[in-house]
Coordinates of C-alpha atoms and ligand atoms in Angstrom, one line a residue:
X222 CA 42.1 7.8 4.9
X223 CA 42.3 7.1 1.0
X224 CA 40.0 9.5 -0.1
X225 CA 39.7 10.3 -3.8
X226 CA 38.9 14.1 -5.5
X227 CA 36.1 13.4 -7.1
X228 CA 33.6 10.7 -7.7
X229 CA 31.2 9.4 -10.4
X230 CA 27.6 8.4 -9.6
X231 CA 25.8 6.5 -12.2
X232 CA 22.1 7.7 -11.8
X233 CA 19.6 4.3 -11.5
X234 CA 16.8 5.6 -10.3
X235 CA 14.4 5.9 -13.7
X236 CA 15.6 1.8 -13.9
X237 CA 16.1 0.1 -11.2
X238 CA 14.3 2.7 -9.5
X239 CA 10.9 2.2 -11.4
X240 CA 11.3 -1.2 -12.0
X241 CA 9.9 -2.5 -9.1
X242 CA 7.4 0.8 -8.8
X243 CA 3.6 -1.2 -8.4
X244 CA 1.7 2.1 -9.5
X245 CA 2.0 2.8 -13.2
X246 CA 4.1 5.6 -14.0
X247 CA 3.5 7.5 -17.0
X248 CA 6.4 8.0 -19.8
X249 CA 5.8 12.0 -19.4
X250 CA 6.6 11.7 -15.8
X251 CA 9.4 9.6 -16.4
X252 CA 10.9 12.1 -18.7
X253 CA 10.0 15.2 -15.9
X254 CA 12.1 13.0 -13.6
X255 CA 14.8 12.0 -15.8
X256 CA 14.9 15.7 -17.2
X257 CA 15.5 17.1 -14.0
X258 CA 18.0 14.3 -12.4
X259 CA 20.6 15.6 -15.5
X260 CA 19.5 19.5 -14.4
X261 CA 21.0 18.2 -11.2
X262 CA 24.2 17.3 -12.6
X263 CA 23.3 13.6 -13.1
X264 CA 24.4 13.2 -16.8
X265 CA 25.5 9.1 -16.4
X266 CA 21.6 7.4 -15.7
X267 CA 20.2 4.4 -16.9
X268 CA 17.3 5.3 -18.5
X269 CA 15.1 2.5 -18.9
X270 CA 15.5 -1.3 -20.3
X271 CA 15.0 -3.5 -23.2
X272 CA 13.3 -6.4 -21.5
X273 CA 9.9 -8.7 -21.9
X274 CA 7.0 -6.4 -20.7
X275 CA 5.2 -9.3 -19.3
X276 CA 8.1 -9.5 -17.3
X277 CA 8.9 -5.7 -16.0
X278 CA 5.4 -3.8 -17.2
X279 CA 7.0 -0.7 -15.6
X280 CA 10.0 -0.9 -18.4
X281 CA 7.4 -1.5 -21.0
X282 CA 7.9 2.0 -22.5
X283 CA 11.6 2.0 -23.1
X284 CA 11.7 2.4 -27.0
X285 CA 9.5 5.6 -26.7
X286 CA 12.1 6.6 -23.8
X287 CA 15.2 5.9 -26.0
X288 CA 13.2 8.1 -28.9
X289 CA 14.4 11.1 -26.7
X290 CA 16.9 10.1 -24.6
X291 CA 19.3 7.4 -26.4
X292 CA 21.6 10.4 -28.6
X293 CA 22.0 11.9 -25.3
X294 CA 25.8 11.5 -23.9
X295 CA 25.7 9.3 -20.6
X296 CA 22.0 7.7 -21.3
X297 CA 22.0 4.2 -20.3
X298 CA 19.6 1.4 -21.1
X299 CA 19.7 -2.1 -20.4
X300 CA 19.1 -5.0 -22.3
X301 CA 19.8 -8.9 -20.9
X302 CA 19.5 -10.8 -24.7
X303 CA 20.1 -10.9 -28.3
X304 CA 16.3 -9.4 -28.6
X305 CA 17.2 -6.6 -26.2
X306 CA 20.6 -5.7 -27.6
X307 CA 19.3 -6.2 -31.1
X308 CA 16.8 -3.0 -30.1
X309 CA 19.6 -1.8 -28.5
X310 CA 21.2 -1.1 -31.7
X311 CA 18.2 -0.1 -34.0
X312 CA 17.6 2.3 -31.2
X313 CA 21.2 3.9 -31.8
X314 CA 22.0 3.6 -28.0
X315 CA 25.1 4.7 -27.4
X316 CA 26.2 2.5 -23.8
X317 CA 24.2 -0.6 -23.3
X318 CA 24.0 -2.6 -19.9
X319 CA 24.1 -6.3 -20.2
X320 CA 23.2 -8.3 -16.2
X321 CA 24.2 -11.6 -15.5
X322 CA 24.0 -12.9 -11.9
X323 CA 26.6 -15.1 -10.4
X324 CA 24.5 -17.2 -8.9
X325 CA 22.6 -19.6 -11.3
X326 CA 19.2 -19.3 -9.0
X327 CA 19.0 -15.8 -9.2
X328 CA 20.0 -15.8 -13.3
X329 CA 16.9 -18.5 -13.9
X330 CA 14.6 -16.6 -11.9
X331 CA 15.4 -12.9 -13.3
X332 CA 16.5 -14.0 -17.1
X333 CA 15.2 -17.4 -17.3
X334 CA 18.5 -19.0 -18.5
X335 CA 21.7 -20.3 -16.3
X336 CA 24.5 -18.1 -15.9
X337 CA 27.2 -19.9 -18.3
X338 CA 23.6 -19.7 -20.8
X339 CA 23.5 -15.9 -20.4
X340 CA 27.5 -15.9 -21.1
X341 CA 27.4 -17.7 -24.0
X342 CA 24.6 -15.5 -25.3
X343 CA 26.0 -12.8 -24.3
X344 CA 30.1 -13.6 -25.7
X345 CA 29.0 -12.5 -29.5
X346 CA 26.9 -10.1 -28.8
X347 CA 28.9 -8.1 -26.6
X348 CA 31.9 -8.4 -29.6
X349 CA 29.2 -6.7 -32.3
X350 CA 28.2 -4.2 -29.8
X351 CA 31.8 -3.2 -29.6
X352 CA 32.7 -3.3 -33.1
X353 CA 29.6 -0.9 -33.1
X354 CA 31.3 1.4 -31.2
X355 CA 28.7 1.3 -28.2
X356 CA 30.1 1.2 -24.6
X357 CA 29.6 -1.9 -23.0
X358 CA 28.6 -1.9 -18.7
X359 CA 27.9 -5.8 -17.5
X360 CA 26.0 -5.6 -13.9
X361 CA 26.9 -8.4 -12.2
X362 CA 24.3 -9.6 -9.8
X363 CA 24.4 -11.6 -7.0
X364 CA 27.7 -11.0 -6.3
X365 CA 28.0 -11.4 -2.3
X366 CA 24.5 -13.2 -1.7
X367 CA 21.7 -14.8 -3.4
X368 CA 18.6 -15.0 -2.1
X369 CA 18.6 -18.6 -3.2
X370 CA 22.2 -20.1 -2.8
X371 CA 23.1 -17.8 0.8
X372 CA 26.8 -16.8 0.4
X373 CA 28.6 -16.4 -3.0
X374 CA 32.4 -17.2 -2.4
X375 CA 34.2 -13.7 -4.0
X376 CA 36.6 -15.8 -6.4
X377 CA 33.1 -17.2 -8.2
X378 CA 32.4 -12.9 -8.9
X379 CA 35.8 -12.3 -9.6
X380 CA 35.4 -15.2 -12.3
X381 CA 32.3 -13.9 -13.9
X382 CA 34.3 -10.0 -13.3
X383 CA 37.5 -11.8 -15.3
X384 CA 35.0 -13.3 -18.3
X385 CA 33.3 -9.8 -19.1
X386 CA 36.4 -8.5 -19.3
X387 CA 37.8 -11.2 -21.6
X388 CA 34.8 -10.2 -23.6
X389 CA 35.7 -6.7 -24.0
X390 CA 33.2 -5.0 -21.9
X391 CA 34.4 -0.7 -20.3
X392 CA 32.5 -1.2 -17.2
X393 CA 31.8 -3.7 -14.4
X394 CA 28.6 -2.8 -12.0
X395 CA 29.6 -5.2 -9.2
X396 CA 26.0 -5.6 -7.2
X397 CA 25.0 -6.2 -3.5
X398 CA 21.2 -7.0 -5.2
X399 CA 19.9 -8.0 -1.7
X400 CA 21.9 -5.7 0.4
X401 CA 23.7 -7.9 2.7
X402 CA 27.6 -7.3 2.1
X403 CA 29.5 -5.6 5.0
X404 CA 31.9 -3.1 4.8
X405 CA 35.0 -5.4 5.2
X406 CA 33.1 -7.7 2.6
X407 CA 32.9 -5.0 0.5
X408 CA 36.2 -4.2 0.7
X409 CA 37.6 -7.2 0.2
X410 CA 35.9 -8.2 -3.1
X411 CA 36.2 -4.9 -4.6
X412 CA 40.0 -5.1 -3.9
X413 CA 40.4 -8.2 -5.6
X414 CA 38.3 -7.8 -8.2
X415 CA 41.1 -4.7 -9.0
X416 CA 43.7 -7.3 -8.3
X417 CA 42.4 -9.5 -11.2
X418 CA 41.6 -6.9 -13.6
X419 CA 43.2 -4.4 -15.8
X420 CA 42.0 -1.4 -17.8
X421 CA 38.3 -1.6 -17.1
X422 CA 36.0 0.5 -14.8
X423 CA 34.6 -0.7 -11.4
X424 CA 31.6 0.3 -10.3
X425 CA 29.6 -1.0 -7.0
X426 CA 26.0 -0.9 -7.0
X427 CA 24.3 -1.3 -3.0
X428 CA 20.8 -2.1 -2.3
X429 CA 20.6 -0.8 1.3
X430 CA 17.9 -3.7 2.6
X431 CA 19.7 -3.8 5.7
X432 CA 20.9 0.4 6.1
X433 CA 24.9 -1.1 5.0
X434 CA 25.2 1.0 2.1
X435 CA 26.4 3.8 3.1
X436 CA 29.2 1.9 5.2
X437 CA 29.9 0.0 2.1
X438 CA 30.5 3.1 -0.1
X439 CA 33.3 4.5 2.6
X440 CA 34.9 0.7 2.2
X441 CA 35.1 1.0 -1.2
X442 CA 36.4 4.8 -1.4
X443 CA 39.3 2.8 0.8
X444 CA 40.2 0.0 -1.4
X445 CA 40.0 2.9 -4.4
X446 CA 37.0 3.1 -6.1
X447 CA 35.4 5.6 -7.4
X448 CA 32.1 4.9 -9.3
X449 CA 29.0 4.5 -7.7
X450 CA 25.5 3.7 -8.6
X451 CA 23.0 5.2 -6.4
X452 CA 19.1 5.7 -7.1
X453 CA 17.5 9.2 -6.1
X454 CA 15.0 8.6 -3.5
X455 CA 16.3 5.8 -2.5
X456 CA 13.9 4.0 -4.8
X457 CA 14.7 0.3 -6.3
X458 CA 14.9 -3.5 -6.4
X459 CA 14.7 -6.1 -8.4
X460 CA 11.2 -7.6 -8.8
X461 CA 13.0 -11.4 -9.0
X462 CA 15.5 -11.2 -6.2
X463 CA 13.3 -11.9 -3.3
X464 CA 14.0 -9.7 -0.2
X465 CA 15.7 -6.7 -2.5
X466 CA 14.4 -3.1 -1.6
X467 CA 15.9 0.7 -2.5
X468 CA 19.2 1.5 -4.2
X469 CA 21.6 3.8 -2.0
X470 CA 19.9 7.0 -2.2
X471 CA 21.6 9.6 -4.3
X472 CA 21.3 12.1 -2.1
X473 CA 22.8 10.6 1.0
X474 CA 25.7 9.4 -0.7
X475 CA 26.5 13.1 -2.3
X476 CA 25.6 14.6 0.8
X477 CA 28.6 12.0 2.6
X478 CA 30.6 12.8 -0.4
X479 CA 30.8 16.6 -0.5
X480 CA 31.0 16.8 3.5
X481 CA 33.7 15.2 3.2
X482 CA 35.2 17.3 0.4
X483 CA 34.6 15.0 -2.7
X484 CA 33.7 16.4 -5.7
X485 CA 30.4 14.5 -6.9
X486 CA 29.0 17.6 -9.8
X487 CA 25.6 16.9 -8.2
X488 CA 23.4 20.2 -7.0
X489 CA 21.4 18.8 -3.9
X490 CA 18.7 21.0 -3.8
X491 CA 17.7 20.2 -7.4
X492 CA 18.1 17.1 -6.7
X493 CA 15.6 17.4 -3.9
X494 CA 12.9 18.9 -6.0
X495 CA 13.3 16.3 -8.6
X496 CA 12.4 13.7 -6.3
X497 CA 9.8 15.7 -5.1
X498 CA 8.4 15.4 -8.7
X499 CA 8.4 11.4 -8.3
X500 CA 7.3 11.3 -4.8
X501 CA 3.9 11.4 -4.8
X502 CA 3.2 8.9 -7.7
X503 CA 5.2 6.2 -6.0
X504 CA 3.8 3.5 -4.0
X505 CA 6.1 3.7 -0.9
X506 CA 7.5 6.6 0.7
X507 CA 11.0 8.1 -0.1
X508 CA 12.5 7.6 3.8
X509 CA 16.2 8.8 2.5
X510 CA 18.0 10.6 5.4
X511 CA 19.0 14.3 3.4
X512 CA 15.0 14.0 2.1
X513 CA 13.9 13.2 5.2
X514 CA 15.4 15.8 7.0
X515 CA 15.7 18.9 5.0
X516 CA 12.3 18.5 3.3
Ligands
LIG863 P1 11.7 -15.7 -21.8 O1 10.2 -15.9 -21.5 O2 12.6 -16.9 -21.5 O3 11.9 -15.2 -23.3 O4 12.1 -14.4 -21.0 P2 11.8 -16.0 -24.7 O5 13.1 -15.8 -25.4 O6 11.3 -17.4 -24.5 O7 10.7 -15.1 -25.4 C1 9.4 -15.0 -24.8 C2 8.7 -13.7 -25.3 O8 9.4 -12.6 -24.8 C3 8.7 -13.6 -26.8 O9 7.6 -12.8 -27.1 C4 9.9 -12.7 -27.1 O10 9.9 -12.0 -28.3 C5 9.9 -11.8 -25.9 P3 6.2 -13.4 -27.6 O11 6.6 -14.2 -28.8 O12 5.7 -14.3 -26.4 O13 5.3 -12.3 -27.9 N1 11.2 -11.3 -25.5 C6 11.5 -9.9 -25.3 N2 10.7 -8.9 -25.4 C7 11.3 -7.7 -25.1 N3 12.6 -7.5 -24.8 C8 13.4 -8.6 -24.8 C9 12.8 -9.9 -25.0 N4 13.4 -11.1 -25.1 C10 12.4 -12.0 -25.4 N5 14.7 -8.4 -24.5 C11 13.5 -12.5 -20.8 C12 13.5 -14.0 -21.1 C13 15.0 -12.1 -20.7 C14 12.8 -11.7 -21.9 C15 12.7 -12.2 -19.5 O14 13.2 -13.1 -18.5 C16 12.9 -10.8 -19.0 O15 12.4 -9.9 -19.6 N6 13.5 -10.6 -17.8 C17 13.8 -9.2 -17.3 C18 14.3 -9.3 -16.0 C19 14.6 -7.9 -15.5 O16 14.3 -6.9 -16.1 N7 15.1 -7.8 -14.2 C20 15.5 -6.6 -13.6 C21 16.7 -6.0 -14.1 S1 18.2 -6.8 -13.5 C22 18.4 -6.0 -11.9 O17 17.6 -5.2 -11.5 C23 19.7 -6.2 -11.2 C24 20.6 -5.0 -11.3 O18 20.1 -3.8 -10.8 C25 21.9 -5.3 -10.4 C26 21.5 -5.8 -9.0 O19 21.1 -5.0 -8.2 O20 21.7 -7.0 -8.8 C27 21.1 -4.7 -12.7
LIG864 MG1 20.0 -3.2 -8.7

């Protein structure tokens, strides 16, 4: 088995996590919950986004949220346009998200442009944000399936993958944003995306719609990767990619990872009572397997 020391998870719960969250969740709560996800080691976490509140209310309170959080090493926010990134910037954020989806479908839908629209947008942009000195991540949705278009071929992702990088971005968040890939899917793109690319970190992002993430994870550890998004509680989805639910829960994949002697820095108990700080102000219940079962 290839099995690596350690691993990195990239906390998305306070994003992706509350994007999609129907009940209004106050920006004190917020804060509770992202204070105690980096008390339980979680110090990479996207924090929030810079994005049209008629479009994501829930995200509506991410300048207040950078006030505190954006001089903090590891904070994430996300921003999809010159508007967002321009905030991005008077907010002094320090790594900035851009998301693009392969599929053109999906990219109307979720940014209301095409994809080569967002690139070309985004090309410019992404050079100032460098010369800034900000890390650059690009999430790349869509990458196996749109809910749209069916199957995405993997050399259209490792196209998209190849661009960013052109571009100058640190970080690729490769993403399964309806949670159909396979394991041998999984391994296969995320090999080749490392085939095509040099000097620039890989990161894969499951939804686990259909219970695969976990399976996908262990392909990936195989083909040699070592960054993984995961949400706590399982939470998640992406309110314009019809049929997307939760992230991979956080604590199921530490719990796989340190059983199996991988270092992830994450304490799981604190991680529990963190989410049982969100818990009861969410709309659906948290169904992870290490909640679940030890709570
Ligand atoms: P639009 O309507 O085309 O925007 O929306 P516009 O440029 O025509 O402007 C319309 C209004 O929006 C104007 O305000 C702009 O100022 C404002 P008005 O004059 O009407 O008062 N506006 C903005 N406001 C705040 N922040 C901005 C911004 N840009 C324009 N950045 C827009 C385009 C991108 C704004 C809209 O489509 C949007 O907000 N989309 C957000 C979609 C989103 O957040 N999706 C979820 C995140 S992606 C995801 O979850 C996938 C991921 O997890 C990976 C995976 O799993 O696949 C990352
Ligand atoms: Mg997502």
């Amino acid at each position: 088995m290839n099995l690596p020391e350690s691993v990195k998870i990239i906390e998305v719960g306070p994003r992706d996590g509350l994007q999609n969250e129907k009940n209004v969740i106050s920006t004190k709560m917020k804060r509770q919950f992202i204070d105690g996800l980096m008390e339980s080691g979680l110090h990479d976490i996207e924090i929030s986004s810079f994005v049209s509140p008629k479009w994501v209310p829930q995200m509506g309170d991410s300048k207040e949220l950078a006030r505190y959080y954006a001089g903090i090493q590891g904070t994430i926010f996300l921003a999809p346009n010159k508007k967002g990134i321009e905030t991005a910037l008077e907010m002094n954020c320090k790594k900035l998200a851009v998301f693009v989806g392969v599929s053109d479908s999906f990219n109307k839908r979720n940014i209301n442009k095409t994809t080569s629209e967002s690139m070309k947008e985004l090309e410019p942009l992404i050079r100032t944000l460098k010369n800034e000195g900000v890390f650059v991540r690009a999430c790349i949705s869509t990458s196996f399936y749109c809910p749209y278009e069916g199957i995405i071929h993997p050399e259209r992702t490792v196209q998209l993958c190849k661009q960013f990088e052109q571009f100058g971005v640190d970080e690729l968040s490769v993403a399964d944003t309806i949670g159909m890939a396979t394991p041998k899917e999984s391994y296969r793109l995320f090999s080749e995306i490392q085939d095509s690319t040099e000097n620039i970190l890989l990161t894969a992002h499951f939804h686990d719609t259909r219970k695969m993430a976990l399976s996908n994870i262990f392909a990936c550890l195989q083909a040699g990767i070592n960054r993984f998004d995961a949400s706590a509680g399982g939470i998640g989805g992406c309110p314009f990619a019809k049929g997307a639910t939760g992230n991979v829960a956080t604590e199921d994949v530490v719990y796989m990872l340190e059983r199996m002697g991988i270092r992830t820095g994450v304490n799981l108990p604190k991680l529990k009572e963190t989410i049982q700080l969100i818990a009861p102000h969410l709309s659906n219940t948290i169904t992870s397997g290490y909640y679940t079962v030890e709570a």
